[in-house]
Short mmCIF file of C-alpha atoms and ligand atoms in Angstrom, two decimals:
data_model
loop_
_atom_site.label_atom_id
_atom_site.label_comp_id
_atom_site.label_asym_id
_atom_site.label_seq_id
_atom_site.Cartn_x
_atom_site.Cartn_y
_atom_site.Cartn_z
CA MET A 1 0.00 0.00 0.00
CA ALA A 2 2.68 2.43 1.12
CA SER A 3 4.79 1.55 -1.89
CA SER A 4 1.90 1.94 -4.33
CA THR A 5 1.11 5.33 -2.82
CA SER A 6 4.69 6.46 -3.21
CA SER A 7 4.81 5.04 -6.72
CA LEU A 8 1.64 6.98 -7.56
CA LEU A 9 3.25 10.07 -6.08
CA PHE A 10 6.33 9.39 -8.16
CA LYS A 11 4.25 9.05 -11.33
CA LEU A 12 2.36 12.24 -10.56
CA THR A 13 5.61 14.10 -9.98
CA ALA A 14 7.13 12.66 -13.14
CA PHE A 15 3.99 13.59 -15.09
CA THR A 16 4.05 17.12 -13.74
CA LEU A 17 7.73 17.48 -14.62
CA CYS A 18 7.18 16.14 -18.16
CA PHE A 19 4.23 18.46 -18.58
CA TRP A 20 6.32 21.40 -17.46
CA VAL A 21 9.21 20.44 -19.74
CA LEU A 22 6.88 19.89 -22.71
CA PHE A 23 4.83 23.00 -22.32
CA GLY A 24 7.44 25.26 -20.79
CA THR A 25 6.61 28.44 -18.97
CA THR A 26 2.97 29.26 -18.97
CA SER A 27 1.43 32.45 -17.79
CA GLY A 28 -2.34 32.46 -17.55
CA GLN A 29 -3.37 30.59 -20.68
CA LEU A 30 -0.43 31.79 -22.74
CA SER A 31 2.73 29.73 -23.15
CA ALA A 32 6.28 30.11 -24.39
CA ASN A 33 6.06 27.41 -27.04
CA PHE A 34 2.47 27.80 -28.19
CA TYR A 35 3.53 27.62 -31.86
CA ALA A 36 6.17 24.88 -31.43
CA LYS A 37 4.24 22.45 -33.62
CA THR A 38 2.17 24.80 -35.78
CA CYS A 39 4.75 27.43 -36.73
CA PRO A 40 8.14 26.45 -35.33
CA ASN A 41 10.05 29.28 -37.07
CA PHE A 42 7.76 32.09 -36.04
CA ARG A 43 10.24 33.59 -33.58
CA SER A 44 13.08 33.74 -36.07
CA VAL A 45 10.85 35.26 -38.78
CA ILE A 46 9.85 38.05 -36.39
CA THR A 47 13.31 38.61 -34.96
CA ARG A 48 14.85 38.89 -38.41
CA ALA A 49 12.22 41.39 -39.60
CA VAL A 50 12.49 43.50 -36.43
CA ASN A 51 16.30 43.57 -36.57
CA SER A 52 16.19 44.63 -40.18
CA ALA A 53 13.63 47.38 -39.53
CA VAL A 54 15.58 48.68 -36.51
CA SER A 55 18.86 48.68 -38.41
CA SER A 56 17.37 50.87 -41.14
CA GLU A 57 15.70 53.15 -38.60
CA ALA A 58 16.50 52.82 -34.89
CA ARG A 59 13.32 54.65 -33.88
CA MET A 60 11.24 51.81 -35.31
CA GLY A 61 12.20 49.77 -32.23
CA ALA A 62 10.48 52.35 -30.05
CA SER A 63 7.45 52.49 -32.32
CA LEU A 64 7.00 48.71 -32.15
CA LEU A 65 7.26 48.69 -28.35
CA ARG A 66 4.62 51.40 -28.13
CA LEU A 67 2.25 49.51 -30.44
CA HIS A 68 2.14 46.59 -28.00
CA PHE A 69 1.41 48.97 -25.10
CA HIS A 70 -1.36 50.74 -27.00
CA ASP A 71 -2.81 47.36 -27.97
CA CYS A 72 -2.78 45.87 -24.47
CA PHE A 73 -4.14 48.88 -22.55
CA VAL A 74 -7.25 49.04 -24.74
CA ASN A 75 -9.46 46.03 -23.99
CA GLY A 76 -6.48 43.70 -23.74
CA CYS A 77 -3.72 42.44 -26.03
CA ASP A 78 -5.94 41.52 -28.97
CA GLY A 79 -4.44 43.29 -31.98
CA SER A 80 -7.26 45.86 -31.96
CA VAL A 81 -4.85 48.78 -32.48
CA LEU A 82 -3.93 47.38 -35.91
CA LEU A 83 -7.43 47.55 -37.45
CA ASP A 84 -7.86 50.17 -40.15
CA ASP A 85 -10.85 52.49 -40.32
CA ASN A 86 -13.15 52.26 -43.33
CA SER A 87 -16.59 53.58 -44.25
CA THR A 88 -18.40 51.13 -41.97
CA PHE A 89 -15.82 50.56 -39.24
CA THR A 90 -14.07 52.87 -36.78
CA GLY A 91 -10.92 51.57 -35.15
CA GLU A 92 -8.46 53.06 -32.66
CA LYS A 93 -5.99 54.75 -34.98
CA THR A 94 -7.68 58.16 -34.77
CA ALA A 95 -7.84 58.22 -30.96
CA GLY A 96 -5.98 61.18 -29.43
CA PRO A 97 -3.08 59.10 -28.04
CA ASN A 98 -2.62 57.35 -31.43
CA SER A 99 -3.42 59.92 -34.08
CA GLY A 100 -0.32 61.33 -35.76
CA SER A 101 2.08 59.39 -33.56
CA ILE A 102 1.41 55.65 -33.65
CA ARG A 103 3.53 53.89 -36.28
CA GLY A 104 5.13 50.61 -37.27
CA PHE A 105 2.17 49.10 -39.11
CA ASN A 106 4.19 48.34 -42.24
CA VAL A 107 6.67 46.27 -40.25
CA ILE A 108 3.78 44.28 -38.74
CA ASP A 109 2.32 43.79 -42.26
CA THR A 110 5.67 42.50 -43.55
CA ILE A 111 5.93 40.01 -40.68
CA LYS A 112 2.32 38.91 -41.14
CA THR A 113 2.81 38.30 -44.87
CA GLN A 114 5.89 36.15 -44.20
CA LEU A 115 4.13 34.16 -41.49
CA GLU A 116 1.03 33.64 -43.64
CA SER A 117 3.19 32.11 -46.34
CA GLN A 118 4.94 29.77 -43.86
CA CYS A 119 1.99 28.83 -41.66
CA PRO A 120 -1.31 30.22 -42.96
CA GLY A 121 -3.86 31.36 -40.39
CA VAL A 122 -1.77 30.36 -37.39
CA VAL A 123 0.10 33.24 -35.74
CA SER A 124 -2.12 36.02 -34.40
CA CYS A 125 -1.43 39.71 -34.91
CA ALA A 126 -1.58 40.24 -31.14
CA ASP A 127 1.25 37.69 -30.69
CA ILE A 128 3.26 39.34 -33.45
CA LEU A 129 3.02 42.62 -31.50
CA ALA A 130 4.16 40.93 -28.27
CA ALA A 131 7.12 39.21 -29.94
CA ALA A 132 8.10 42.30 -31.93
CA ALA A 133 8.07 44.47 -28.78
CA ARG A 134 10.54 42.17 -27.07
CA ASP A 135 12.77 41.85 -30.11
CA ALA A 136 12.73 45.63 -30.54
CA VAL A 137 13.90 46.27 -26.98
CA VAL A 138 16.62 43.62 -27.34
CA ALA A 139 17.70 45.15 -30.67
CA LEU A 140 18.27 48.48 -28.88
CA SER A 141 20.39 46.82 -26.15
CA GLY A 142 17.60 46.45 -23.59
CA PRO A 143 16.59 43.42 -21.56
CA SER A 144 14.86 40.31 -22.81
CA TRP A 145 11.93 38.69 -21.01
CA GLY A 146 9.98 35.44 -21.10
CA ALA A 147 7.42 36.36 -23.72
CA VAL A 148 4.45 34.00 -23.96
CA PHE A 149 2.04 33.39 -26.82
CA GLY A 150 -1.42 32.10 -27.70
CA ARG A 151 -3.34 35.36 -27.93
CA ARG A 152 -6.02 35.64 -30.59
CA ASP A 153 -7.21 38.71 -32.50
CA SER A 154 -10.28 40.79 -31.85
CA THR A 155 -13.06 41.37 -34.35
CA THR A 156 -13.74 44.76 -32.78
CA ALA A 157 -11.89 47.88 -31.67
CA SER A 158 -12.81 50.74 -29.36
CA LEU A 159 -12.05 54.34 -30.16
CA SER A 160 -13.55 55.48 -26.86
CA ALA A 161 -11.51 52.99 -24.80
CA ALA A 162 -8.35 54.11 -26.64
CA ASN A 163 -9.19 57.70 -25.72
CA SER A 164 -9.90 56.95 -22.08
CA ASN A 165 -7.48 54.14 -21.15
CA LEU A 166 -4.20 55.48 -22.52
CA PRO A 167 -2.59 58.09 -20.24
CA GLY A 168 -1.81 61.49 -21.73
CA PRO A 169 1.39 63.58 -21.57
CA GLY A 170 -0.20 66.12 -19.23
CA SER A 171 -0.99 63.48 -16.57
CA SER A 172 -0.16 64.09 -12.92
CA LEU A 173 1.56 61.44 -10.80
CA SER A 174 -1.76 60.45 -9.24
CA GLY A 175 -3.35 60.25 -12.70
CA LEU A 176 -0.54 57.95 -13.89
CA ILE A 177 -0.82 55.78 -10.80
CA SER A 178 -4.57 55.43 -11.22
CA SER A 179 -4.54 54.72 -14.96
CA PHE A 180 -2.04 51.89 -14.41
CA SER A 181 -3.83 50.70 -11.30
CA ASN A 182 -6.99 50.39 -13.41
CA LYS A 183 -5.07 47.75 -15.39
CA GLY A 184 -3.77 45.99 -12.28
CA PHE A 185 -0.31 47.55 -12.08
CA THR A 186 1.42 48.86 -8.96
CA ALA A 187 3.00 52.31 -8.89
CA ASN A 188 6.44 50.70 -9.12
CA GLU A 189 5.42 48.72 -12.20
CA MET A 190 4.16 51.96 -13.77
CA ILE A 191 7.52 53.61 -13.01
CA ALA A 192 9.38 50.66 -14.56
CA LEU A 193 7.18 50.64 -17.69
CA SER A 194 7.69 54.39 -18.10
CA GLY A 195 11.36 53.54 -18.69
CA SER A 196 10.17 52.72 -22.23
CA HIS A 197 10.71 56.43 -22.79
CA SER A 198 14.40 55.60 -22.84
CA ILE A 199 13.85 55.23 -26.60
CA GLY A 200 11.76 56.95 -29.26
CA GLN A 201 10.54 60.43 -30.09
CA ALA A 202 7.70 62.75 -29.27
CA ARG A 203 6.10 65.62 -31.19
CA CYS A 204 6.48 69.21 -30.08
CA THR A 205 2.72 69.44 -29.62
CA VAL A 206 2.85 67.04 -26.64
CA PHE A 207 5.72 68.75 -24.79
CA ARG A 208 5.39 72.45 -25.75
CA ASN A 209 3.61 73.32 -22.50
CA ARG A 210 6.39 71.69 -20.55
CA LEU A 211 9.06 73.77 -22.33
CA TYR A 212 7.36 77.09 -21.68
CA ASN A 213 5.09 76.65 -18.67
CA ASP A 214 6.56 74.06 -16.29
CA ASN A 215 8.76 75.32 -13.49
CA ASN A 216 10.42 71.98 -12.73
CA ILE A 217 12.36 71.89 -16.00
CA ASN A 218 16.14 72.14 -16.33
CA ALA A 219 16.85 75.56 -17.89
CA SER A 220 19.62 74.39 -20.20
CA PHE A 221 17.55 71.38 -21.29
CA ALA A 222 14.61 73.67 -22.10
CA ALA A 223 16.87 76.07 -23.99
CA THR A 224 18.24 73.20 -26.08
CA LEU A 225 14.77 72.07 -27.13
CA GLN A 226 12.98 75.38 -27.62
CA PRO A 227 14.35 76.22 -31.10
CA ASN A 228 12.86 73.00 -32.45
CA CYS A 229 9.58 73.53 -30.60
CA PRO A 230 8.64 77.22 -30.73
CA THR A 231 5.70 78.69 -28.85
CA SER A 232 3.66 78.34 -32.02
CA GLY A 233 4.21 76.25 -35.12
CA GLY A 234 6.38 73.17 -35.54
CA ASP A 235 3.77 70.94 -33.90
CA ASN A 236 5.13 67.81 -35.56
CA ASN A 237 8.82 68.50 -34.93
CA LEU A 238 10.33 65.58 -33.05
CA SER A 239 12.61 65.41 -30.03
CA PRO A 240 13.98 62.31 -28.33
CA LEU A 241 12.23 61.20 -25.16
CA ASP A 242 15.73 60.45 -23.79
CA LEU A 243 18.11 63.08 -25.10
CA ALA A 244 21.06 61.37 -23.38
CA SER A 245 20.80 58.13 -25.41
CA PRO A 246 17.83 58.23 -27.79
CA THR A 247 18.36 54.88 -29.48
CA THR A 248 19.73 52.79 -26.62
CA PHE A 249 17.36 51.18 -24.16
CA ASP A 250 19.02 51.94 -20.81
CA ASN A 251 18.37 53.67 -17.48
CA LYS A 252 19.47 57.16 -18.55
CA TYR A 253 15.80 58.15 -18.72
CA TYR A 254 15.72 58.05 -14.90
CA ASN A 255 18.94 60.05 -14.61
CA ASN A 256 17.36 62.66 -16.89
CA LEU A 257 14.43 62.92 -14.50
CA ILE A 258 16.80 63.59 -11.60
CA SER A 259 18.30 66.44 -13.69
CA GLN A 260 14.79 67.76 -14.34
CA SER A 261 15.21 66.81 -17.98
CA GLY A 262 12.19 64.62 -18.59
CA LEU A 263 10.66 65.52 -21.97
CA LEU A 264 7.00 65.05 -21.12
CA HIS A 265 5.25 66.69 -18.20
CA SER A 266 4.10 63.16 -17.25
CA ASP A 267 7.71 61.90 -17.27
CA GLN A 268 8.87 64.60 -14.86
CA GLU A 269 5.90 63.87 -12.56
CA LEU A 270 7.78 60.69 -11.59
CA PHE A 271 10.48 62.84 -10.01
CA ASN A 272 8.93 65.94 -8.57
CA GLY A 273 9.27 65.58 -4.83
CA GLY A 274 6.52 62.95 -4.63
CA SER A 275 6.11 59.28 -3.81
CA ALA A 276 7.83 58.04 -6.99
CA ASP A 277 11.17 59.80 -6.39
CA ALA A 278 12.77 56.95 -4.45
CA GLN A 279 12.05 54.38 -7.15
CA VAL A 280 13.37 56.73 -9.84
CA ARG A 281 16.62 57.04 -7.85
CA THR A 282 16.82 53.25 -7.55
CA TYR A 283 16.47 52.75 -11.30
CA ALA A 284 18.82 55.66 -12.06
CA SER A 285 21.58 54.03 -10.03
CA ASN A 286 20.89 50.40 -10.84
CA GLN A 287 20.21 49.44 -14.45
CA ALA A 288 20.02 45.71 -13.63
CA THR A 289 17.15 46.32 -11.21
CA PHE A 290 15.36 48.42 -13.82
CA PHE A 291 15.85 45.74 -16.49
CA ARG A 292 14.53 43.00 -14.21
CA ASP A 293 11.45 44.98 -13.13
CA PHE A 294 10.80 46.17 -16.68
CA GLY A 295 10.87 42.62 -18.07
CA ASN A 296 8.51 41.34 -15.37
CA ALA A 297 6.11 44.24 -15.97
CA MET A 298 6.18 43.60 -19.74
CA VAL A 299 5.20 39.96 -19.18
CA LYS A 300 2.34 41.20 -17.02
CA MET A 301 1.29 43.75 -19.62
CA GLY A 302 1.31 41.06 -22.31
CA ASN A 303 -1.15 39.09 -20.20
CA LEU A 304 -3.83 41.80 -20.12
CA SER A 305 -7.13 40.10 -21.07
CA PRO A 306 -5.93 38.05 -24.04
CA LEU A 307 -8.49 36.30 -26.23
CA THR A 308 -7.62 32.59 -26.08
CA GLY A 309 -9.02 29.22 -27.07
CA SER A 310 -11.77 29.74 -29.63
CA SER A 311 -12.45 33.40 -28.77
CA GLY A 312 -11.73 35.92 -31.49
CA GLN A 313 -9.86 34.83 -34.59
CA VAL A 314 -6.43 34.73 -36.19
CA ARG A 315 -6.55 37.53 -38.73
CA THR A 316 -4.92 36.83 -42.06
CA ASN A 317 -4.45 40.59 -42.59
CA CYS A 318 -3.71 42.46 -39.36
CA ARG A 319 -5.49 45.58 -40.65
CA LYS A 320 -8.82 43.90 -41.28
CA VAL A 321 -11.22 41.44 -39.63
CA ASN A 322 -11.34 38.14 -41.61
C1 HEM B 1 3.24 56.38 -18.14
C2 HEM B 1 2.35 56.89 -18.99
C3 HEM B 1 2.70 57.19 -20.41
C4 HEM B 1 2.42 58.34 -21.06
C5 HEM B 1 1.70 59.55 -20.48
C6 HEM B 1 2.95 58.22 -22.39
C7 HEM B 1 2.86 59.19 -23.37
C8 HEM B 1 3.57 59.20 -24.54
C9 HEM B 1 3.57 60.26 -25.50
C10 HEM B 1 2.75 61.55 -25.38
C11 HEM B 1 4.42 59.94 -26.50
C12 HEM B 1 4.76 60.78 -27.74
C13 HEM B 1 3.61 60.67 -28.72
C14 HEM B 1 3.51 61.84 -29.68
O1 HEM B 1 4.50 62.26 -30.27
O2 HEM B 1 2.38 62.33 -29.79
C15 HEM B 1 4.97 58.64 -26.18
C16 HEM B 1 5.88 57.96 -26.94
C17 HEM B 1 6.32 56.69 -26.64
N1 HEM B 1 5.85 55.88 -25.63
FE1 HEM B 1 4.74 56.44 -24.07
N2 HEM B 1 3.55 57.01 -22.52
C18 HEM B 1 3.40 56.33 -21.34
C19 HEM B 1 3.81 55.04 -21.09
C20 HEM B 1 4.44 54.23 -22.01
C21 HEM B 1 4.63 52.81 -21.85
C22 HEM B 1 4.12 51.98 -20.67
C23 HEM B 1 5.30 52.39 -22.96
C24 HEM B 1 5.73 51.00 -23.35
C25 HEM B 1 5.59 49.92 -22.61
C26 HEM B 1 5.54 53.55 -23.78
C27 HEM B 1 6.27 53.57 -24.94
C28 HEM B 1 6.50 54.70 -25.70
C29 HEM B 1 7.48 54.75 -26.76
C30 HEM B 1 8.48 53.65 -27.10
C31 HEM B 1 7.36 55.99 -27.37
C32 HEM B 1 8.13 56.53 -28.59
C33 HEM B 1 7.44 55.99 -29.84
C34 HEM B 1 8.08 56.36 -31.16
O3 HEM B 1 9.13 56.99 -31.21
O4 HEM B 1 7.46 55.98 -32.18
N3 HEM B 1 4.98 54.65 -23.19
N4 HEM B 1 4.41 58.20 -24.99
C1 NAG B 2 20.59 70.55 -15.71
O1 NAG B 2 21.17 69.69 -16.66
C2 NAG B 2 22.60 69.72 -16.61
C3 NAG B 2 23.08 68.87 -17.79
O2 NAG B 2 22.49 67.60 -17.74
C4 NAG B 2 23.07 69.21 -15.27
O3 NAG B 2 24.48 69.21 -15.20
C5 NAG B 2 22.47 70.05 -14.17
O4 NAG B 2 22.80 69.51 -12.91
C6 NAG B 2 20.96 70.11 -14.30
N1 NAG B 2 20.40 71.03 -13.34
C7 NAG B 2 19.54 70.64 -12.40
C8 NAG B 2 18.99 71.73 -11.54
O5 NAG B 2 19.19 69.49 -12.26
C1 NAG B 3 -14.18 47.50 -42.84
O1 NAG B 3 -13.44 47.02 -41.74
C2 NAG B 3 -14.06 45.95 -41.06
C3 NAG B 3 -13.18 45.60 -39.84
O2 NAG B 3 -11.88 45.27 -40.25
C4 NAG B 3 -14.23 44.77 -41.98
O3 NAG B 3 -14.90 43.73 -41.30
C5 NAG B 3 -14.98 45.18 -43.23
O4 NAG B 3 -14.97 44.10 -44.13
C6 NAG B 3 -14.34 46.40 -43.85
N1 NAG B 3 -15.15 46.86 -44.95
C7 NAG B 3 -14.63 47.13 -46.15
C8 NAG B 3 -15.57 47.67 -47.17
O5 NAG B 3 -13.45 46.93 -46.43
#
């Protein structure tokens, strides 16, 4: 009896181990090797396309990272941000936080076309966004993380959710904390995810007020940026979110905040004598801690309300419902 119990225990343990080895890391219903049988090369197809896009234009890495964020924060990571408007359908591309600034769709189209020819109807657009975001950060010298897959694509999009769920550049610290808390993130996770602004660019129109009306801005930093962002005109002129190292994913963003050189009002809110200051100092002095927390928060972001199983669909064209 005792020996059959321990043998059963042994079998259960062995089964559990095999299961874990076979299916790898799972997170919710998503898993690391979701496409192992159905599209074994999907990771290398995406990595190659992202590396090539980033080597022709470094900013594209930032744009791809942002696409995944703007997908996930609006009714979950379901590829909704990719849907084009047409005469009978309104998507998310014209929402305030997206209009005139969201980009990278052609890279996603290129990846989708390659994957459709290798494994038709298998890899979702939402998973392409998740994989591309990680590859983009790695391509710009940032951390990697245990990305998981198995998301499916929405058949709907929400302009109003895109307008209300994505935080704006004028946000206060408490506004930032509450918009991330609405998605289940702690203040520290919000501070780590904001480190995404270590790469990429913003338009004058979103930081003009900061240059001329904020009093917690470094005077020499403001003077450097003002010629390219005058009090009127030049709305679409770009400046790097991290002037110290615009195309390297690192912790200089946090050091900029300590020098009062955050580009967006919302960035500088993280270091303005409030409750976020200590965490900003931690990340400014310890890049490894930032990288670890950032990776963990990205995994969590990628798990926001995915469609799985038979919900949704796998779009064959990321811009259009099948
Ligand atoms: C904390 C609240 C956040 C606010 C208020 C915010 C706001 C903004 C704004 C206003 C821009 C410039 C857009 C324009 O030119 O109109 C921007 C760019 C960017 N954001 Fe955020 N963002 C936030 C969090 C995040 C997060 C969590 C990520 C990624 C996980 C992210 C990734 C990026 C990237 C990479 C860019 C540059 C994109 C490019 O160059 O194409 N942001 N953000
Ligand atoms: C302003 O920026 C310069 C250059 O980064 C820096 O040396 C200086 O300490 C900053 N001033 C303040 C008040 O943070
Ligand atoms: C408009 O877009 C929707 C959503 O992608 C799609 O279902 C519909 O077929 C499109 N209509 C036209 C005329 O392309």
